[in-house]
Backbone as a ProteinNet text record, in pm:
[ID]
protein_1_A
[PRIMARY]
XXXXXXXXXXXXXXXXXXXXXXXXXXXXXXXXXXXXXXXXXXXXXXXXXXXXXXXXXXXXXXXXX
[TERTIARY]
-209.3	-97.1	-104	-105.5	-84.9	-195.4	-250.2	-408.8	-450.7	-340.5	-388	-349.3	-227.9	-169.8	-253.7	-215.8	-328.5	-264.7	-264.8	-208.3	-332.4	-247.7	-280	-210.7	-333.1	-263.5	-266.6	-116.8	-49.6	-185.4	-286	-308.1	-299.3	-245.6	-178	-42.2	50.4	173.2	58.1	106.8	124.3	238.4	275.7	478.8	552.9	667.4	788.7	793	787.1	814.6	905.7	892.2	1047.8	1173.1	1238.2	1268.8	1443.7	1467.3	1535.2	1478.2	1352.2	1236.4	1252.1	1292.6	1318.1	1186.7	1095.6	922.7	840.8	814.4	684.9	505.4	457.1	333.3	286.5	148.6	59.3	-90.7	-176.2	-347.4	-265	-405.8	-369.9	-483.7	-519.2	-671	-625.7	-747.1	-674.3	-766.5	-721.6	-750.1	-897.4	-864.5	-1008.4	-1132.4	-1115	-1209.6	-1253.8	-1347.3	-1341.5	-1315.6	-1411.3	-1454.4	-1329.4	-1244.8	-1163.7	-1074.7	-995.5	-911	-750.4	-676.1	-618.9	-507.9	-455.5	-273.6	-198.5	-79	-7.4	150	236.7	402.5	404.7	576.9	600	781.3	811.9	1047.1	1067.8	1130.1	1160.4	1109.7	1129	1142.8	968.3	863.2	743.8	670.6	553.6	453.2	392.3	310.4	115.9	121.4	45.3	54	114.5	167.7	311.6	203	195.7	71.8	176.4	135.8	235.9	141.7	266.8	155.1	174.3	54.1	3.8	10.1	124.3	139	-15.1	-13	-174.5	-181.7	-344.9	-416.4	-528.3	-574.3	-603.9	-553	-463.3	-366.4	-340.2	-361	-402.9	-262.3	-218.9	-43.2	-83.2	-85	-124.8	-138.3	-197.2	-173.6	8.6	14	149.7	108.1	100.3	115.5	157.6
2005.4	1907.5	1863.9	1892.9	1846.5	1820	1813.3	1761.8	1609.7	1579.9	1411.4	1333.4	1339.5	1307.5	1238.7	1123.8	1001.3	969	971.6	873.2	809.9	634.3	506	450.2	321.2	221.6	111.3	60.2	-91.4	-201.4	-247.7	-404.3	-494.3	-525.3	-712	-673.4	-777.3	-784.8	-923.1	-939.8	-969.7	-1098.1	-998.9	-1088.8	-1043	-1141.9	-1007.1	-1007.5	-975.3	-911.9	-819.1	-788.1	-821.6	-932.8	-847.7	-973	-1023.3	-973.7	-966.1	-994.5	-1022.8	-963.6	-807.9	-694.3	-568.2	-494.1	-535.7	-499.4	-562.5	-482.8	-609.2	-514.8	-620.9	-581.6	-553.2	-518.4	-466.4	-460.6	-445.4	-446.2	-287.5	-183.6	-22.9	-12.5	63.8	81.8	259.4	356.9	417.7	528.6	639.1	713	756.6	809.4	977	870.4	751.4	644.8	524.5	585.2	443.4	298.1	258	132.4	92.5	229.9	145.5	91.4	-24.2	-74.5	-159	-158.7	-111.3	-219	-289.4	-340.6	-207.7	-249.9	-146.7	-238.1	-206.6	-244.5	-142	-168.2	-8.8	-127.9	-4.8	-13.9	52.7	-37.7	11.5	-69.5	-77.5	-139.1	-101.6	-231.5	-206.1	-303.6	-233.4	-378.8	-353.2	-430.7	-442.3	-275.7	-170.8	-20.5	38.7	87.4	187.1	237.6	409.4	441	532.3	481.5	505.3	707.1	707.6	805.1	740.9	782.8	732.4	919.3	915.3	1022	1013.3	875.6	851.7	755.6	695.8	658.4	588.4	586.1	510.4	356.8	387	215	155.5	-13.5	-88.9	-192.9	-257	-291.8	-436.6	-497.5	-607	-774	-798.1	-976.1	-1059.9	-1089.4	-1198.8	-1418	-1378.9	-1533.8	-1660.2
-613.4	-605.5	-479.2	-421.1	-315.8	-220.7	-256.2	-225.3	-312	-352.7	-361.2	-305.8	-231	-116.6	-13.7	31.3	95.4	224.2	351	414.3	406.4	452.4	433.2	567.5	626.2	726.4	685.4	770.9	679.9	768.1	649.3	675.9	812.5	635	610.4	563.6	610.4	501.1	360.8	311.6	186.3	152.6	149.2	103.5	20.6	-55.8	-29.2	-245.3	-299.1	-432.9	-478.8	-635	-704.3	-737.4	-836.6	-871.7	-810.3	-700.4	-561.2	-406	-440.7	-341	-214.4	-262.3	-190.5	-227.8	-258.4	-246.3	-177.8	-69.3	38.9	0.7	-2.9	-68.8	27.5	-0.5	130.1	164.2	213.5	176.1	270.7	154.4	299.3	305.4	433.7	386.2	426.8	359.6	343.9	438.2	539.4	567.5	568.4	493.9	402.1	399.4	358	334.1	395.6	466.7	612.1	551.4	474.4	416.1	267	202	55.5	203.5	93.9	66.9	-18.3	-60.3	-160.9	-117.5	-236.9	-205.9	-310.9	-190.5	-317.3	-248.2	-344.2	-327	-274.8	-138.5	-19.7	-65.4	-40.9	-122.1	47.7	134.2	211.3	366.8	476.6	558.4	629.6	632.9	706.7	736.1	835.4	943	960.4	1023.9	1035.5	1161.4	1183	1186.2	1093.7	1012.5	1001.3	882.4	910.4	847.8	743	630.1	469.1	355.5	283.2	285.2	88.4	78.9	-90.6	-124.5	-231.1	-359.5	-488	-495.4	-600.5	-493.6	-572.2	-465.3	-451.1	-638.3	-738.3	-790.9	-810	-836.8	-784.3	-769	-685.4	-780.9	-682.3	-788.4	-814.2	-841.2	-929.6	-762.8	-785.4	-668.7	-727.8	-583.1	-596.8	-706.7	-676	-775.8	-699.3
[MASK]
+++++++++++++++++++++++++++++++++++++++++++++++++++++++++++++++++

């Protein structure tokens, strides 16, 4: 189970989402894979350059409209 935990660095903040704007949609670069970037939803304070822990790195968030 621990082997699935991955680190990712926040490259760009795409915007706020959620019914009350409590979730931030960000583009992250997975540190293990140099060329892989995905879009994820993050709850809580986040800014560009932060390193976040992804418990699951296969799913990608749907884009905001």
